[in-house]
Amino acid sequence: MEKLTLNEPLTLKSGVTLKNKFIMAPMTTKMSFYDGVITTDELNYYALRSGEVSAVITAAANVQENGKGWEGELGVYSDKHIDGLSKLASTIKKKGTKAILQIFHAGRMTDKKKLRGEQPVAPSAVKAERPDALTPRELTESEILQLIESFKQATIRAIKAGFDGVEIHGANTYLIQQFFSPHSNRRNDRWGGSVEKRFTFINQLVDTITNTVNDHAHGPFVVGYRFSPEENETPGIRLKDTLYLVNKLANKNLDYLHVSLNDYKRVSISDEFKEKTILEYIHETINGRVPLIGIGDVRTKEDAGNVLQHSELVGLGRILLSEPHWVNKILNNKENLIRETIAQEDREELIITDGVWGFLEFMMPDRLK
Ligand SMILES: Cc1cc2nc3c(=O)[nH]c(=O)nc-3n(C[C@H](O)[C@H](O)[C@H](O)COP(=O)(O)O)c2cc1C
């Protein structure tokens, strides 16, 4: 029974059909050239992980040059990226997997070295509570409008490159989240203040992107939105704010919402939301209006079944790095053959290059041997 549900297709609002419930989560590879152009290693890395999942959401791609968050990042800020992105889309789509490009801007979560001397920009001149964080420069009104335009241009490039959709990366402390956060957004103009006003940027951004798709896509094209439910900073985003956001987004013309969680069982830091998991509160708030991708440390079929109790789709991140054939093994009862860690000698087979290995030492040290 469970096997049937996991392997059943789901048709999204746009008309795109996902062949099963498994989605590869966006994961930065650090494999692109210095200017965001894709490399052959990166294409091979995606080829290995495509085919079994119903969709691959790519690593975050920056929509403006000053939105670069790290070296080796995929770019979508110029037409020069379209050729490489076309190769990426067709690589992912070869065996029936949908290709979704994650589009983003790092905002204050970067530094002058990565921006070749430029000061990072953000909604307000408030630095992140991280070691070595830089104070960003506050964006002007016209720069904010230009940013929305850059997301629009990135969406058009994704369409031209043959992607099946884009995911708006409003999670993990980057620029879109920075507009919603009372920590990074201290503006007194129309873009900041109350929760409603901090939603203004997201509101305009989502509408611009969905309208762009209506105007430019030649067929069904997915638009998804990813968000992080909470911040630790005070002030910071709390689950109450996120439920406001989710409620607003569920009424928009989006194909899915995607929560960013490292553990699907996580419980809120807010006293008023301790009775259920964060995933459950979010799913209840959406109340069937739009599919939700649940995620966070899924390693077994049982985990996948648990996530699907409170979401429509299951996101898979780290497990696909160590086990590219996880989905087939789960669906064919070969769970005992799943590899949960990566050893040095597996790296060539798994296409884990030096850049990404260094990153994984930081992101998932417990899963490296
Ligand atoms: C190496 C690595 C890179 C990541 N890069 C991104 C990214 O580019 N965009 C994003 O939204 N999330 C990123 N994430 C978060 C994942 O999408 C996912 O939410 C997280 O790993 C939890 O899922 P998992 O437990 O299945 O790995 C990254 C995670 C890892 C491990």
XYZ file of C-alpha atoms and ligand atoms in Angstrom:
400
model
C 0.000 0.000 0.000
C 2.704 2.405 1.089
C 4.772 1.453 -1.937
C 1.857 2.342 -4.191
C 1.452 5.810 -2.661
C 5.144 6.613 -2.870
C 5.237 5.526 -6.484
C 2.025 7.242 -7.546
C 2.124 10.274 -9.860
C 0.989 13.741 -8.856
C -0.185 16.406 -11.307
C 0.569 19.966 -10.252
C -1.616 23.048 -10.911
C 0.420 24.013 -13.966
C -0.321 20.633 -15.525
C 3.150 19.159 -15.002
C 2.927 15.536 -13.803
C 5.477 14.196 -11.355
C 5.925 10.457 -11.795
C 6.353 9.698 -8.083
C 6.561 11.467 -4.716
C 10.345 11.811 -4.517
C 12.083 15.100 -5.258
C 15.830 15.697 -5.186
C 16.360 18.669 -2.879
C 18.461 21.596 -4.073
C 22.084 21.102 -3.087
C 24.934 23.398 -3.903
C 27.667 21.494 -5.692
C 30.457 24.113 -5.751
C 31.329 22.684 -9.153
C 30.548 25.576 -11.532
C 33.203 27.800 -13.111
C 34.114 31.076 -11.357
C 31.488 32.883 -13.477
C 28.614 30.484 -12.811
C 28.898 28.498 -16.043
C 28.215 24.805 -15.544
C 31.040 22.238 -15.739
C 31.041 18.700 -17.136
C 31.593 17.311 -13.628
C 28.413 19.015 -12.550
C 26.420 17.597 -15.479
C 27.693 14.112 -14.625
C 26.784 14.624 -10.967
C 23.171 15.424 -11.943
C 22.981 12.648 -14.570
C 23.835 10.111 -11.876
C 21.005 11.336 -9.644
C 18.298 11.844 -12.279
C 15.844 9.287 -13.645
C 14.507 7.764 -10.451
C 13.234 10.872 -8.639
C 10.266 12.677 -10.194
C 12.020 16.061 -10.143
C 15.464 17.437 -9.492
C 15.646 20.894 -7.983
C 19.077 22.211 -8.897
C 21.583 23.946 -6.652
C 20.792 27.599 -6.055
C 21.660 29.791 -9.055
C 22.266 33.516 -8.534
C 20.110 35.954 -10.472
C 22.500 38.899 -10.107
C 26.272 38.938 -10.027
C 26.220 40.535 -6.558
C 23.981 37.711 -5.338
C 26.803 35.164 -5.401
C 26.985 33.355 -2.055
C 29.926 31.038 -2.634
C 32.571 29.985 -5.150
C 31.517 27.347 -7.650
C 27.925 28.556 -7.615
C 25.658 28.088 -10.595
C 24.725 31.358 -12.324
C 21.592 32.484 -14.160
C 22.308 36.217 -14.181
C 23.347 36.495 -17.837
C 22.386 35.077 -21.217
C 25.840 33.504 -21.335
C 24.513 30.886 -18.889
C 21.697 29.670 -21.149
C 23.792 27.165 -23.155
C 25.105 25.395 -20.086
C 21.723 25.505 -18.382
C 20.165 23.872 -21.465
C 22.635 21.010 -21.113
C 21.717 20.737 -17.441
C 17.971 20.676 -18.152
C 18.294 18.007 -20.842
C 20.625 15.918 -18.671
C 18.068 15.858 -15.865
C 15.119 15.221 -18.198
C 16.644 12.331 -20.128
C 14.862 9.602 -18.131
C 11.589 11.358 -17.332
C 12.664 13.449 -14.345
C 11.459 17.076 -14.297
C 14.128 19.766 -14.116
C 13.545 22.694 -11.755
C 16.059 25.518 -11.453
C 16.397 27.081 -8.007
C 16.806 30.862 -8.325
C 18.233 33.034 -5.578
C 20.289 35.973 -4.359
C 22.540 35.688 -1.295
C 21.882 39.217 0.001
C 23.966 39.816 3.134
C 25.106 36.162 3.329
C 28.258 36.678 1.289
C 31.456 38.726 1.440
C 33.615 41.140 -0.526
C 35.992 38.406 -1.633
C 33.238 36.470 -3.395
C 31.886 39.723 -4.846
C 35.358 40.750 -6.076
C 35.539 43.794 -3.817
C 31.887 44.840 -3.801
C 29.966 45.302 -0.559
C 27.048 42.853 -0.174
C 23.528 44.296 -0.342
C 20.477 43.574 1.827
C 17.130 45.087 2.834
C 18.880 46.915 5.717
C 22.437 47.648 6.806
C 22.342 45.020 9.549
C 24.909 42.252 9.608
C 24.072 38.608 10.211
C 24.827 37.123 13.633
C 27.659 34.993 12.296
C 31.414 35.123 12.834
C 33.099 37.448 10.296
C 29.755 38.721 8.962
C 29.965 41.988 7.027
C 27.568 44.897 7.383
C 25.725 45.039 4.049
C 24.656 48.155 2.169
C 20.934 48.932 2.259
C 19.216 48.455 -1.093
C 17.622 51.520 -2.678
C 14.048 51.495 -3.987
C 15.214 51.242 -7.590
C 17.637 48.431 -6.743
C 14.768 46.484 -5.159
C 12.719 46.860 -8.335
C 15.790 45.827 -10.345
C 16.106 42.717 -8.185
C 12.565 41.663 -8.995
C 13.374 42.281 -12.650
C 16.481 40.070 -12.332
C 14.369 37.221 -10.955
C 12.048 37.743 -13.924
C 14.955 37.576 -16.388
C 16.265 34.444 -14.646
C 12.849 32.819 -15.071
C 12.860 33.665 -18.780
C 16.343 32.124 -19.098
C 15.117 28.968 -17.327
C 12.263 28.742 -19.827
C 14.641 29.286 -22.757
C 17.013 26.639 -21.393
C 14.220 24.055 -21.367
C 13.640 23.702 -17.639
C 10.249 22.434 -16.436
C 10.131 25.029 -13.702
C 11.812 27.310 -11.206
C 11.931 27.242 -7.433
C 12.062 30.623 -5.707
C 14.631 30.236 -2.927
C 13.074 32.109 -0.047
C 14.858 29.985 2.575
C 18.139 29.435 4.407
C 18.771 33.091 5.385
C 19.278 34.414 1.847
C 17.943 37.650 0.364
C 14.267 36.746 -0.091
C 14.104 35.522 3.509
C 16.008 38.673 4.540
C 13.068 40.756 3.326
C 10.662 38.750 5.490
C 12.879 38.688 8.578
C 12.537 41.404 11.242
C 16.244 40.895 11.920
C 17.540 41.782 8.462
C 14.665 44.025 7.365
C 14.455 47.175 9.519
C 13.089 49.398 6.759
C 10.430 52.025 7.392
C 9.256 52.324 3.791
C 6.725 50.112 1.979
C 9.121 47.107 2.069
C 9.480 46.872 5.856
C 7.807 47.200 9.251
C 4.847 44.942 10.107
C 4.713 41.314 8.965
C 2.354 42.407 6.170
C 4.866 44.974 4.947
C 7.802 42.558 5.224
C 5.781 40.298 2.923
C 5.587 43.023 0.224
C 8.766 41.952 -1.579
C 7.764 38.279 -1.649
C 4.260 39.201 -2.770
C 5.525 41.217 -5.737
C 8.258 38.741 -6.566
C 5.947 35.725 -6.700
C 3.348 37.569 -8.796
C 6.021 38.815 -11.189
C 7.395 35.318 -11.671
C 4.024 33.633 -12.143
C 2.974 36.362 -14.615
C 6.277 35.945 -16.455
C 5.574 32.246 -16.815
C 2.095 32.991 -18.205
C 3.611 35.354 -20.750
C 6.702 33.379 -21.781
C 6.310 29.627 -21.182
C 5.306 27.512 -24.156
C 3.625 24.830 -22.052
C 3.096 23.825 -18.413
C 5.854 25.325 -16.248
C 6.254 24.825 -12.498
C 6.764 27.636 -10.005
C 7.580 26.515 -6.459
C 8.513 28.477 -3.349
C 10.915 27.423 -0.592
C 10.971 28.951 2.898
C 12.632 28.403 6.265
C 10.178 28.215 9.149
C 12.185 29.862 11.946
C 15.219 31.942 12.803
C 17.125 31.798 16.081
C 17.910 35.535 16.179
C 15.842 38.005 18.189
C 14.103 39.624 16.510
C 13.707 36.868 13.950
C 11.153 34.889 11.984
C 8.990 32.758 14.258
C 6.610 29.971 13.252
C 3.672 32.364 13.674
C 5.154 34.605 10.947
C 5.756 31.580 8.744
C 2.174 30.417 9.058
C 1.147 33.907 7.915
C 3.519 33.555 4.935
C 2.334 30.054 4.090
C -1.295 31.111 4.252
C -0.613 33.949 1.810
C 1.459 31.792 -0.544
C -1.092 28.978 -0.576
C -3.542 31.370 -2.235
C -1.135 32.242 -5.033
C -0.649 30.643 -8.390
C 2.158 28.358 -7.163
C 2.643 24.647 -7.909
C 4.133 23.716 -4.567
C 5.547 25.018 -1.308
C 8.774 23.554 0.023
C 9.773 23.823 3.653
C 13.472 23.825 4.519
C 14.088 21.541 7.505
C 17.072 19.398 8.487
C 14.804 17.059 10.438
C 11.176 16.428 9.491
C 10.388 15.741 13.156
C 11.580 19.147 14.320
C 9.455 20.987 16.875
C 9.173 24.779 17.010
C 11.236 26.994 19.307
C 8.025 28.941 20.120
C 6.142 27.891 23.270
C 2.787 28.302 21.528
C 3.611 25.636 18.893
C 4.976 22.710 20.857
C 2.149 20.220 20.381
C 2.976 19.087 16.869
C 5.923 19.116 14.534
C 6.632 22.198 12.408
C 5.753 20.130 9.326
C 2.318 19.327 10.765
C 1.519 22.973 11.584
C 2.520 24.047 8.085
C 0.556 21.290 6.380
C -2.540 22.095 8.445
C -2.279 25.766 7.514
C -2.064 24.962 3.805
C -5.092 22.713 4.180
C -4.858 21.113 0.742
C -4.597 24.358 -1.230
C -1.184 23.515 -2.714
C 1.148 20.492 -2.438
C 3.868 20.689 0.217
C 7.343 19.146 -0.059
C 8.285 17.777 3.354
C 11.944 17.109 4.053
C 14.586 16.554 6.678
C 16.837 13.581 7.318
C 14.817 11.069 5.328
C 16.919 7.892 5.173
C 14.418 5.014 5.132
C 11.129 4.059 3.530
C 9.532 4.482 6.923
C 10.825 8.080 7.077
C 9.360 8.751 3.625
C 5.991 7.331 4.742
C 6.099 9.496 7.896
C 6.811 12.645 5.873
C 3.921 11.850 3.532
C 1.528 11.826 6.480
C 1.969 15.602 6.556
C 2.975 16.540 3.016
C 2.318 15.517 -0.576
C 5.940 15.125 -1.725
C 9.191 14.005 -0.074
C 12.445 15.921 -0.507
C 15.700 13.970 -0.505
C 18.989 15.751 0.042
C 22.026 14.178 1.667
C 20.870 10.590 1.143
C 21.088 11.066 -2.645
C 24.700 12.181 -2.306
C 25.716 8.869 -0.754
C 23.059 6.748 -2.534
C 22.023 8.001 -5.988
C 19.827 4.885 -6.410
C 17.955 5.324 -3.132
C 14.536 5.595 -4.798
C 14.874 2.334 -6.766
C 16.207 0.534 -3.725
C 13.306 1.775 -1.601
C 10.669 0.924 -4.188
C 12.134 -2.528 -4.860
C 12.629 -3.583 -1.246
C 16.413 -3.418 -1.413
C 16.743 -1.118 1.560
C 19.561 -3.204 3.006
C 21.736 -2.109 0.068
C 21.471 1.621 0.797
C 24.748 3.440 1.393
C 24.369 6.121 4.075
C 27.945 7.392 4.223
C 30.552 8.429 1.665
C 34.052 7.008 1.850
C 37.059 8.560 0.095
C 37.176 5.610 -2.296
C 33.511 6.150 -3.331
C 34.089 9.727 -4.414
C 34.896 9.088 -8.062
C 31.851 6.870 -8.562
C 29.593 9.369 -6.768
C 31.137 12.402 -8.523
C 31.977 14.143 -5.289
C 34.731 16.537 -6.394
C 37.165 18.313 -4.063
C 35.004 21.446 -3.901
C 31.876 19.645 -2.825
C 33.807 17.294 -0.509
C 35.165 20.295 1.394
C 31.635 21.646 1.660
C 30.281 18.293 2.858
C 32.904 18.172 5.599
C 31.087 21.211 6.928
C 27.482 20.298 5.959
C 27.370 16.581 6.825
C 30.542 15.472 8.660
C 28.672 12.566 10.288
C 28.054 10.984 6.868
C 31.653 11.023 5.610
C 34.096 8.222 6.265
C 25.679 20.022 0.457
C 24.364 20.706 0.640
C 24.045 21.813 -0.144
C 22.813 22.463 -0.010
N 22.487 23.499 -0.849
C 21.227 24.012 -0.846
C 20.807 24.935 -1.847
O 21.543 25.304 -2.766
N 19.533 25.406 -1.764
C 18.659 25.013 -0.786
O 17.507 25.463 -0.761
N 19.040 24.108 0.153
C 20.274 23.590 0.137
N 20.610 22.604 1.036
C 19.592 22.085 1.965
C 18.906 20.850 1.367
O 18.100 21.200 0.256
C 18.001 20.115 2.398
O 17.014 20.999 2.848
C 18.764 19.597 3.616
O 19.954 18.957 3.246
C 17.887 18.651 4.441
O 17.487 17.545 3.685
P 18.230 16.094 3.861
O 18.158 15.773 5.311
O 17.455 15.160 3.004
O 19.642 16.294 3.417
C 21.871 21.993 0.951
C 22.218 20.896 1.749
C 23.420 20.243 1.600
C 23.726 19.034 2.439
